[in-house]
PDB file of C-alpha atoms in Angstrom:
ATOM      1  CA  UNK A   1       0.000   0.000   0.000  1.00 92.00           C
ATOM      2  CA  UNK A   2       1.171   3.093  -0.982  1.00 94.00           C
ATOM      3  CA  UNK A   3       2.302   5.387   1.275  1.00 97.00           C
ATOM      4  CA  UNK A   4       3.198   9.096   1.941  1.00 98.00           C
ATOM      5  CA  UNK A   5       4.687  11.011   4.984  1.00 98.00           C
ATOM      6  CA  UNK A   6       5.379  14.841   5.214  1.00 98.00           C
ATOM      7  CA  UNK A   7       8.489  16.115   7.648  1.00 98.00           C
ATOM      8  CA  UNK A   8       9.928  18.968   8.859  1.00 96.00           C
ATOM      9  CA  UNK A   9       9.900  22.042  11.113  1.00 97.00           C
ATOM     10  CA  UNK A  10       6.512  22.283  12.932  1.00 96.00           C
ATOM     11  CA  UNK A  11       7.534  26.302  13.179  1.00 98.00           C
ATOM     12  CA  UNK A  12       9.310  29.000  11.178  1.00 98.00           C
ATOM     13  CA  UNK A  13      10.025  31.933  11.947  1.00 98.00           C
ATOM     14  CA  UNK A  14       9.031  35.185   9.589  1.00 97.00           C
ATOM     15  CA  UNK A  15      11.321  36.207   6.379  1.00 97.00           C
ATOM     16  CA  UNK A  16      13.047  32.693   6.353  1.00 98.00           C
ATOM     17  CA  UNK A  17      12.774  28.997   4.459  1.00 98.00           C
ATOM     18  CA  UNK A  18      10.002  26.267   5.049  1.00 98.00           C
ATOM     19  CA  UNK A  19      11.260  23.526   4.052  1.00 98.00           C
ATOM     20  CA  UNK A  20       9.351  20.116   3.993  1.00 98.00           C
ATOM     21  CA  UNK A  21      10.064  16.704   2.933  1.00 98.00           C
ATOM     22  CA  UNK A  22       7.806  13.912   1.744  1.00 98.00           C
ATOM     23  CA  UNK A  23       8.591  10.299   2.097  1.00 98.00           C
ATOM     24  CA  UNK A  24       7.053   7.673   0.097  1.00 97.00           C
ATOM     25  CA  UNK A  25       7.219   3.880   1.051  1.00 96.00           C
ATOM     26  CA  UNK A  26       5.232   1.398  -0.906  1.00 95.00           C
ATOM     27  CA  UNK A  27       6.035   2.450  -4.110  1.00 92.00           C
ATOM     28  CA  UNK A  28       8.574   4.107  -6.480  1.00 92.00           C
ATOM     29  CA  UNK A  29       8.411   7.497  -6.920  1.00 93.00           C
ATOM     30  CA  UNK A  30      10.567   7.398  -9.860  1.00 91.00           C
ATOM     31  CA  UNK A  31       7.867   5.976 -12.843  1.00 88.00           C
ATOM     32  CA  UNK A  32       6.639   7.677 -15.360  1.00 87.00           C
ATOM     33  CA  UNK A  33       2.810   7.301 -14.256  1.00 89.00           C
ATOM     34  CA  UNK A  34       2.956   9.678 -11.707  1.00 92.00           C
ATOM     35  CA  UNK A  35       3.658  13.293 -10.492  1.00 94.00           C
ATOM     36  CA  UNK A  36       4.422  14.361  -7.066  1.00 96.00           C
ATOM     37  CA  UNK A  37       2.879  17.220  -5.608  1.00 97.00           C
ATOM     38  CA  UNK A  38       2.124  19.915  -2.361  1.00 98.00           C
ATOM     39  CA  UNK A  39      -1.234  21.164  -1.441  1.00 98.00           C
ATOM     40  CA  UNK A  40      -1.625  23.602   1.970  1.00 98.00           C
ATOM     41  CA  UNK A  41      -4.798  24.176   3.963  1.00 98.00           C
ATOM     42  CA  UNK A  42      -4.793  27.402   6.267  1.00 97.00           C
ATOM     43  CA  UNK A  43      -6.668  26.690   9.745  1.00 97.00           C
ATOM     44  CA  UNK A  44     -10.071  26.959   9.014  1.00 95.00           C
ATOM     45  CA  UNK A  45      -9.906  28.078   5.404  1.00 96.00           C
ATOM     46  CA  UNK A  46      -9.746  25.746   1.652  1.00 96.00           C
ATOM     47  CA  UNK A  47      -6.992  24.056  -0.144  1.00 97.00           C
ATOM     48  CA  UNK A  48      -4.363  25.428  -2.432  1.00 97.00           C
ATOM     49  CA  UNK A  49      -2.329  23.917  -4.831  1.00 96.00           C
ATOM     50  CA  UNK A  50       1.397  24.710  -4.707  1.00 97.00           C
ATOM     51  CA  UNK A  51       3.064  22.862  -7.427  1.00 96.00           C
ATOM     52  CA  UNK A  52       4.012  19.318  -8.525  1.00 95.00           C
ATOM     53  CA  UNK A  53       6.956  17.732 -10.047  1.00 95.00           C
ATOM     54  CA  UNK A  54       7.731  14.983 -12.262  1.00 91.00           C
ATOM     55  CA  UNK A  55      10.050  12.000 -11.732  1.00 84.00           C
ATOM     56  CA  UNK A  56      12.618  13.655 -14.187  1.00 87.00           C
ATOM     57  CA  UNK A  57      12.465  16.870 -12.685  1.00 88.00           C
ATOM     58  CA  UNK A  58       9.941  18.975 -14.727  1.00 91.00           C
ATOM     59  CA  UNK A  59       7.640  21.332 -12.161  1.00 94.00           C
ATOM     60  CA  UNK A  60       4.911  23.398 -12.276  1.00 93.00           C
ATOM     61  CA  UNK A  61       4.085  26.098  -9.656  1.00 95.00           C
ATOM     62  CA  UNK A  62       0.780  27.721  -8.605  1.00 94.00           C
ATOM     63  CA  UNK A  63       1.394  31.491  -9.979  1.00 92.00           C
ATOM     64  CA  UNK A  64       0.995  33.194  -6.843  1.00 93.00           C
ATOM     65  CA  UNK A  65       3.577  31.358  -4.926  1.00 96.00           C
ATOM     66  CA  UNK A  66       6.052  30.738  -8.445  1.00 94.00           C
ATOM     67  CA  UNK A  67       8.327  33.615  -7.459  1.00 96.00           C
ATOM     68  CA  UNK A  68       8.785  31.551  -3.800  1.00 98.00           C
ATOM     69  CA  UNK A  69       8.489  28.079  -4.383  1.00 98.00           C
ATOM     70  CA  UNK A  70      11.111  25.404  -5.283  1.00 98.00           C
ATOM     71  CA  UNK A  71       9.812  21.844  -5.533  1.00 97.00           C
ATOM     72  CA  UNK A  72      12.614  19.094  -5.918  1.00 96.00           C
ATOM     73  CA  UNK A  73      13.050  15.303  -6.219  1.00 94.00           C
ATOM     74  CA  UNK A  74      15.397  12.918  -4.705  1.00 93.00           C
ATOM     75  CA  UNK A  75      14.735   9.720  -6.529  1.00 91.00           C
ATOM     76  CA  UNK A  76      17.622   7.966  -4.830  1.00 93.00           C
ATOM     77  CA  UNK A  77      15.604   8.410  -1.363  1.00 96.00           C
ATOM     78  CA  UNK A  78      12.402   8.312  -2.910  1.00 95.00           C
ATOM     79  CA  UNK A  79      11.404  11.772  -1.705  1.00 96.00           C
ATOM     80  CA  UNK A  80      10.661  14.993  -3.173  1.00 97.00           C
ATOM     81  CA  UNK A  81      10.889  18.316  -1.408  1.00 97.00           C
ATOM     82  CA  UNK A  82       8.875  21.601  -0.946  1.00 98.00           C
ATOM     83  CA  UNK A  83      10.815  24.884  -0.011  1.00 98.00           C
ATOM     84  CA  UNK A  84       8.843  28.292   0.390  1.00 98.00           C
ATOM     85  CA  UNK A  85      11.278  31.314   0.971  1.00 98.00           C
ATOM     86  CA  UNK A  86      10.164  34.387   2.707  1.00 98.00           C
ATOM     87  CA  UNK A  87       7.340  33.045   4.329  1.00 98.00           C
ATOM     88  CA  UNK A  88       5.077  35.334   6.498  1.00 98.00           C
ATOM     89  CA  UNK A  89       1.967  34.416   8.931  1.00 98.00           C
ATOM     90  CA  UNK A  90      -0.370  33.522   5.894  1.00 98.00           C
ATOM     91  CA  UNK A  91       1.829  31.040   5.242  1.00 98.00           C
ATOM     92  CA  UNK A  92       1.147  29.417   8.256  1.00 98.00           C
ATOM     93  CA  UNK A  93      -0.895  26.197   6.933  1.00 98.00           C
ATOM     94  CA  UNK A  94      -1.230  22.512   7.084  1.00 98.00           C
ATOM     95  CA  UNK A  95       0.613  21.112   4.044  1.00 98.00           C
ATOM     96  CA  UNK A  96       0.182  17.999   2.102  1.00 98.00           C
ATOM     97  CA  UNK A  97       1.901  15.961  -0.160  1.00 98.00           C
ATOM     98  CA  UNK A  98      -0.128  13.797  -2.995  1.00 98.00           C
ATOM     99  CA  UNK A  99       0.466  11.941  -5.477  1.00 96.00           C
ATOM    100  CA  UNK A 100      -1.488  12.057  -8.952  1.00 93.00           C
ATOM    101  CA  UNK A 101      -1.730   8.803 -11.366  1.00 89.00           C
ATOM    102  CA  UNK A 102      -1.894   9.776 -14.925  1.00 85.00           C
ATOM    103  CA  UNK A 103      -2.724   6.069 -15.480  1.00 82.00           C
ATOM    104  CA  UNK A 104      -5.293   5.463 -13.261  1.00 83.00           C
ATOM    105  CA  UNK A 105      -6.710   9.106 -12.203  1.00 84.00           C
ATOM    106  CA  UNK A 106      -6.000  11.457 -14.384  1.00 85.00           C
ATOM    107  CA  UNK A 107      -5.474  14.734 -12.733  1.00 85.00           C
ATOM    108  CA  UNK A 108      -6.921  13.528  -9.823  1.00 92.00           C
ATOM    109  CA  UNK A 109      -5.218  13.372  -6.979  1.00 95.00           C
ATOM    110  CA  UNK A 110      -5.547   9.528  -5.246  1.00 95.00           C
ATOM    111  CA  UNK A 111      -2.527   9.130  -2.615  1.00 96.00           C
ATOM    112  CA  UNK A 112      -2.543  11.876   0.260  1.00 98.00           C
ATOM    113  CA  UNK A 113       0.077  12.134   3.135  1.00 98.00           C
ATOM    114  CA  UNK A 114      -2.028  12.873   6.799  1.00 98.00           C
ATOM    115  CA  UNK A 115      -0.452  16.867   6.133  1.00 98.00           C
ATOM    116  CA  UNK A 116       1.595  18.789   8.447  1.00 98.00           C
ATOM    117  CA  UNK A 117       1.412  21.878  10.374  1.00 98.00           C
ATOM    118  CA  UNK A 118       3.663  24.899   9.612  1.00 98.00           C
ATOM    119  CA  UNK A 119       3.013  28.106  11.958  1.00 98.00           C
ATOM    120  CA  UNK A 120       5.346  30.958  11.118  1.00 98.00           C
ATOM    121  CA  UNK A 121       5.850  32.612  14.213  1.00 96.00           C
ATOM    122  CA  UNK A 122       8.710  34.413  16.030  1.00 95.00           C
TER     123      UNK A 122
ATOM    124  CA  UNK B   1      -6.136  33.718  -9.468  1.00 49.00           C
ATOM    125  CA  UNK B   2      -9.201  33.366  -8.450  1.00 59.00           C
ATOM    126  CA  UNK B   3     -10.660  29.869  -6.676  1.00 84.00           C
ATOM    127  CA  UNK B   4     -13.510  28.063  -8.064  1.00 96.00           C
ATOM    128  CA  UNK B   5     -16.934  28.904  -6.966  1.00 97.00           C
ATOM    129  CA  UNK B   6     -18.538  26.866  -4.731  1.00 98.00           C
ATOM    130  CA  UNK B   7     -21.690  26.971  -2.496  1.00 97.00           C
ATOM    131  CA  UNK B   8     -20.092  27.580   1.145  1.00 96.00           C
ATOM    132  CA  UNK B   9     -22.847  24.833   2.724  1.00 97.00           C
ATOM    133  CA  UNK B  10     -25.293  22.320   1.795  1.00 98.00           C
ATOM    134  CA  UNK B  11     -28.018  20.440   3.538  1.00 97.00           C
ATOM    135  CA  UNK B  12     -29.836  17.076   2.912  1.00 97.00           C
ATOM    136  CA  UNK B  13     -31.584  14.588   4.782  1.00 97.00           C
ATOM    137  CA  UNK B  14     -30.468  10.802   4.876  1.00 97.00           C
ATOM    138  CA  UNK B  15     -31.868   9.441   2.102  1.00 97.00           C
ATOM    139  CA  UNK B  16     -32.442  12.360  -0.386  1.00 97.00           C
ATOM    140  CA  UNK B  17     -30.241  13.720  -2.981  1.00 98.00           C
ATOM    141  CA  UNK B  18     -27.750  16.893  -3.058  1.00 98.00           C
ATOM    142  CA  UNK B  19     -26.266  18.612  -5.730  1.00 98.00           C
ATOM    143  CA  UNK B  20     -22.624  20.960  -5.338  1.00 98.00           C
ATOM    144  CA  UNK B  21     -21.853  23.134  -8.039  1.00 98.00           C
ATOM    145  CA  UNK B  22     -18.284  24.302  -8.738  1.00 98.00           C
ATOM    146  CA  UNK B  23     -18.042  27.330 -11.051  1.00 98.00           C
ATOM    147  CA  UNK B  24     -15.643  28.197 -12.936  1.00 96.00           C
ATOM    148  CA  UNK B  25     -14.451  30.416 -16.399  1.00 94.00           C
ATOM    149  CA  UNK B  26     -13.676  29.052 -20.174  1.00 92.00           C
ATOM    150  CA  UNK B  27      -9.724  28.821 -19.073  1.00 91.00           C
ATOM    151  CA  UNK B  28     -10.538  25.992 -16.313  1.00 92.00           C
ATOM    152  CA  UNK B  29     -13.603  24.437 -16.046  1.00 95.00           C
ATOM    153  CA  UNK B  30     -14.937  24.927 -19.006  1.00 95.00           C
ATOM    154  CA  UNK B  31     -12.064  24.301 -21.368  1.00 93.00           C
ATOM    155  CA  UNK B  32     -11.110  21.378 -20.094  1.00 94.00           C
ATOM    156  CA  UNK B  33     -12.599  17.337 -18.502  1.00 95.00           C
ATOM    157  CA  UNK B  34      -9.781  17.849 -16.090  1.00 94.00           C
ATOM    158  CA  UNK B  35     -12.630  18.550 -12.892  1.00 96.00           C
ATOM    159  CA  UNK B  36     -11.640  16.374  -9.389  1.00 97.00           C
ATOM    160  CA  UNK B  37     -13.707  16.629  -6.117  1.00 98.00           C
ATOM    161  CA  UNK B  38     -11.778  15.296  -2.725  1.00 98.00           C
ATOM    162  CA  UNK B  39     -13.864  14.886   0.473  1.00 98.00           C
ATOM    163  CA  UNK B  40     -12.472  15.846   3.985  1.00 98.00           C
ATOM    164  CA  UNK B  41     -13.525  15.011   7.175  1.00 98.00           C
ATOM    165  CA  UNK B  42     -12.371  17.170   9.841  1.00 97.00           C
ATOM    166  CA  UNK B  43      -8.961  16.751  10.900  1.00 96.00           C
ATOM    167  CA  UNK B  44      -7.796  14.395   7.876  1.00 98.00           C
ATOM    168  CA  UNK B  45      -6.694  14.424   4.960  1.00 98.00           C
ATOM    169  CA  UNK B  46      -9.184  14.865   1.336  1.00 98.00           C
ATOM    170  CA  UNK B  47      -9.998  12.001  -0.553  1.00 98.00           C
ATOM    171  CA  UNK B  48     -10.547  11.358  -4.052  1.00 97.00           C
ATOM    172  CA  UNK B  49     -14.156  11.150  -4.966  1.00 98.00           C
ATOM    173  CA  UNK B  50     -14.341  11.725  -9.019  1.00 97.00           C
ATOM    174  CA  UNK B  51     -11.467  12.080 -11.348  1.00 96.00           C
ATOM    175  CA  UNK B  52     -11.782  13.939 -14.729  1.00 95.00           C
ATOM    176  CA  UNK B  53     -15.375  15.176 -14.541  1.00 96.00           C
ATOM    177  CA  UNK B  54     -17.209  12.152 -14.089  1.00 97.00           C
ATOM    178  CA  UNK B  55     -15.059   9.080 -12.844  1.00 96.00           C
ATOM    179  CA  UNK B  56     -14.685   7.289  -9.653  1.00 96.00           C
ATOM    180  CA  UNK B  57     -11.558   5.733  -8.600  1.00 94.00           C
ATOM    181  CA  UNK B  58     -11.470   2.363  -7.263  1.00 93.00           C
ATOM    182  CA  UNK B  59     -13.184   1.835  -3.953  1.00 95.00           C
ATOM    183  CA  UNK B  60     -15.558   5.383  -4.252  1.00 97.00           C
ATOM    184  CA  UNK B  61     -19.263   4.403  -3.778  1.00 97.00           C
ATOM    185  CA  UNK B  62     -21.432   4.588  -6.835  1.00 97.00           C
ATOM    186  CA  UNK B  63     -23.878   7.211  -5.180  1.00 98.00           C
ATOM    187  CA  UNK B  64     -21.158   9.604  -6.040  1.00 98.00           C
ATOM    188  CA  UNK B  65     -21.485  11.159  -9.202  1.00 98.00           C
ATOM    189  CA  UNK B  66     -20.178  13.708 -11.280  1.00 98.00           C
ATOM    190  CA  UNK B  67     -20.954  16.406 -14.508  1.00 98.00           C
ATOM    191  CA  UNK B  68     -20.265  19.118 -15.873  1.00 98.00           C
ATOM    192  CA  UNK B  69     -22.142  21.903 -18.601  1.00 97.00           C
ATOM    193  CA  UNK B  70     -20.048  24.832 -19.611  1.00 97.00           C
ATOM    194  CA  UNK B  71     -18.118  26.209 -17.245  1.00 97.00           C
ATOM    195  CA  UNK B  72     -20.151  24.548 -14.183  1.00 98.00           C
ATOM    196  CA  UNK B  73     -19.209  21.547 -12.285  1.00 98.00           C
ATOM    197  CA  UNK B  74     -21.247  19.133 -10.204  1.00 98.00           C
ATOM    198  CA  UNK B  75     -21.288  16.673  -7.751  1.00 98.00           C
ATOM    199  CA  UNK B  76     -24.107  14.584  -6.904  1.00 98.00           C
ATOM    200  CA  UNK B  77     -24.319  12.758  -3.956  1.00 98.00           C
ATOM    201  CA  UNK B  78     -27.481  10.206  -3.830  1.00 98.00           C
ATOM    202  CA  UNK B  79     -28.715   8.222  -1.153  1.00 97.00           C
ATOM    203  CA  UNK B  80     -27.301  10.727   1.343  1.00 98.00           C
ATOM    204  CA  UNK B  81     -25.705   8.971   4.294  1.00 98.00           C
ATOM    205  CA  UNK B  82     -24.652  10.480   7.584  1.00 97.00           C
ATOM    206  CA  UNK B  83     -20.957   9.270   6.887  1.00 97.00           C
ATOM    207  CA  UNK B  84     -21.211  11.631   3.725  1.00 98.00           C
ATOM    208  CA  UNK B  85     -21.058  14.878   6.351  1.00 98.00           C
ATOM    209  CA  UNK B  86     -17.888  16.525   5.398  1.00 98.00           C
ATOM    210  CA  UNK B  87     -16.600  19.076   3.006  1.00 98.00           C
ATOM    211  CA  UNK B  88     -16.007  18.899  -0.516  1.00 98.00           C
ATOM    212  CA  UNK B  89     -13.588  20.987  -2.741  1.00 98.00           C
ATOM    213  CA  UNK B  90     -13.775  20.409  -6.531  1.00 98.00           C
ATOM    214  CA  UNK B  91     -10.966  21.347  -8.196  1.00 97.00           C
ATOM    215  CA  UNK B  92      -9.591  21.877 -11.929  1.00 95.00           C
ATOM    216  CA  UNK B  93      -6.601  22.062 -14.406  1.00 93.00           C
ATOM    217  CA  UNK B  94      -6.155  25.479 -15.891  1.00 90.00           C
ATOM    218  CA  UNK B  95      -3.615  26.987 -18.035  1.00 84.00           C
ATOM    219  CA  UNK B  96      -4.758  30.936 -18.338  1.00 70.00           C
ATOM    220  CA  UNK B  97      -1.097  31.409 -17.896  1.00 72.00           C
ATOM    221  CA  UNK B  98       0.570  28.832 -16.687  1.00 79.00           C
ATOM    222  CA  UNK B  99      -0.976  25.326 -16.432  1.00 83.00           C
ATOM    223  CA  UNK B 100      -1.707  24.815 -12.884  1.00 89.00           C
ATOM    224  CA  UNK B 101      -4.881  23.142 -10.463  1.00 93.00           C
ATOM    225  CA  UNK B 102      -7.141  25.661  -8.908  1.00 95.00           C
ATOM    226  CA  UNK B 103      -9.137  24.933  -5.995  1.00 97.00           C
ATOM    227  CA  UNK B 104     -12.768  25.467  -5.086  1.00 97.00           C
ATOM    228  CA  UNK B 105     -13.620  27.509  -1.662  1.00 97.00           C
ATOM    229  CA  UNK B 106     -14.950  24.095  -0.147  1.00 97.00           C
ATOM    230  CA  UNK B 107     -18.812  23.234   0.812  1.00 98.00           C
ATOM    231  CA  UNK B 108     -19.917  21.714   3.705  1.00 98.00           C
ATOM    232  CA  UNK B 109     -21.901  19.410   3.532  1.00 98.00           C
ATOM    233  CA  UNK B 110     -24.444  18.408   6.511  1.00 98.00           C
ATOM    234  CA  UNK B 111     -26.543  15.992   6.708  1.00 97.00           C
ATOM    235  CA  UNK B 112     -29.855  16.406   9.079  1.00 94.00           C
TER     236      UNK B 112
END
C-alpha cells in the first residue's frame, strides 16, 4: 500500500525557508505514471495547490507562490521536497503531499500524506 | 487567481439527494474534462471522490457522481448517508497562464 509522509519544522520563523520533505514507502516514486505534488490548507480556510513535479524533474508552480516556491526530487531516497522562501503568517498552513496517477486518475489526486502543520511565528 | 466557486454549505436529509456546483471560467472548467472533487472530514486528509469530470476511482461508492455543462461543475451525492457529512472541494486544471490546479472555496456538507 502506498504510502506518503510529510516532515519537517513544525515552526518558522518570519522572512526565512520552510522547508518540507515527503517520504514515500510502498512504491517508487521514480515511474513515469505519476507526479508528485504539495497542497496547503490554512486553519479553518480551503486548499491550495502549490506545485508538482515529475520524476525527471519537470515542475509546475501555482502562480501566486512561483516567485517563492522550489519543488525538488530525490529519486535515490524516494522523496521529493517543498521549499517556500520568505514566508510570512499567511503562510502558516497545514501542508500535504499527494500523489497524482496519470494512469489510473487522471489529474486527480488519489494518494494523500495525513499533512503537516507549519506556523510561522517568532 | 481566483478559486472556483462553490456553495459555502449544503443540507440534505439521509436518504435524499444533493447537488454541489463548482463554477468556474472558459480557461478551467470549461475548457477542459480535467474537474476532481476530494472529500475531507475534519482533521484528515481529502480524498478522491471523481477524477476527470465524471469518474470514480477504485473503492468510491457509486452514489457519487459527477458532470459538468459549460463552465459549471457538479457533484451529486445520492442516497445521502450520515458518513457523507464533510466538506467537498472540486478542483480543476487550468492553463490561463501557466498550467496549474485551482481549488474550489470548499462546501460543507451536513446531513440532518
Amino acid at each position: 500500500q502506498l504510502q506518503l509522509q510529510e516532515s519537517g519544522p513544525g515552526l518558522v520563523k518570519p522572512s526565512e525557508t520552510l522547508s518540507l520533505t515527503c517520504t514515500v514507502s510502498g512504491g517508487s516514486i521514480s515511474s513515469s505514471s505519476y507526479y508528485w505534488g504539495w497542497i496547503r490548507q490554512p486553519p479553518g480556510k480551503g486548499l491550495e495547490w502549490i506545485g508538482s513535479i515529475y520524476y525527471s524533474g519537470s515542475t509546475y508552480y501555482n502562480p501566486s507562490l512561483k516567485s517563492r516556491v522550489t519543488i525538488s526530487v530525490d529519486t535515490s531516497k524516494n522523496q521529493f521536497s517543498l521549499k517556500l522562501s520568505s514566508v510570512t503568517a499567511a503562510d502558516t498552513a497545514v501542508y500535504y503531499c499527494a500523489r497524482r496517477s496519470l494512469v489510473l486518475t487522471g489529474e486527480g489526486l488519489d494518494y494523500w500524506g495525513q499533512g503537516t502543520l507549519v506556523t510561522v511565528s517568532s | 487567481q481566483s478559486a472556483l466557486t462553490q456553495p459555502a454549505s449544503v443540507s440534505g436529509s439521509p436518504g435524499q439527494s444533493i447537488t454541489i456546483s463548482c463554477t468556474g471560467t472558459s480557461s478551467d472548467v470549461g475548457g477542459y474534462n480535467y474537474v476532481s472533487w476530494y472529500q475531507q472530514h475534519p482533521g484528515k486528509a481529502p480524498k478522491l471522490m471523481i477524477y476527470d469530470v465524471s469518474n470514480r476511482p477504485s473503492g468510491v461508492s457509486n452514489r457519487f457522481s459527477g458532470s459538468k455543462s459549460g463552465n459549471t461543475a457538479s457533484l451529486t451525492i445520492s442516497g445521502l448517508q450520515a458518513e457523507d457529512e464533510a466538506d467537498y472541494y472540486c478542483s480543476s486544471y487550468t492553463s490561463s497562464s501557466t498550467p496549474y490546479v485551482v481549488f474550489g472555496g470548499g462546501t460543507k456538507l451536513t446531513v440532518l
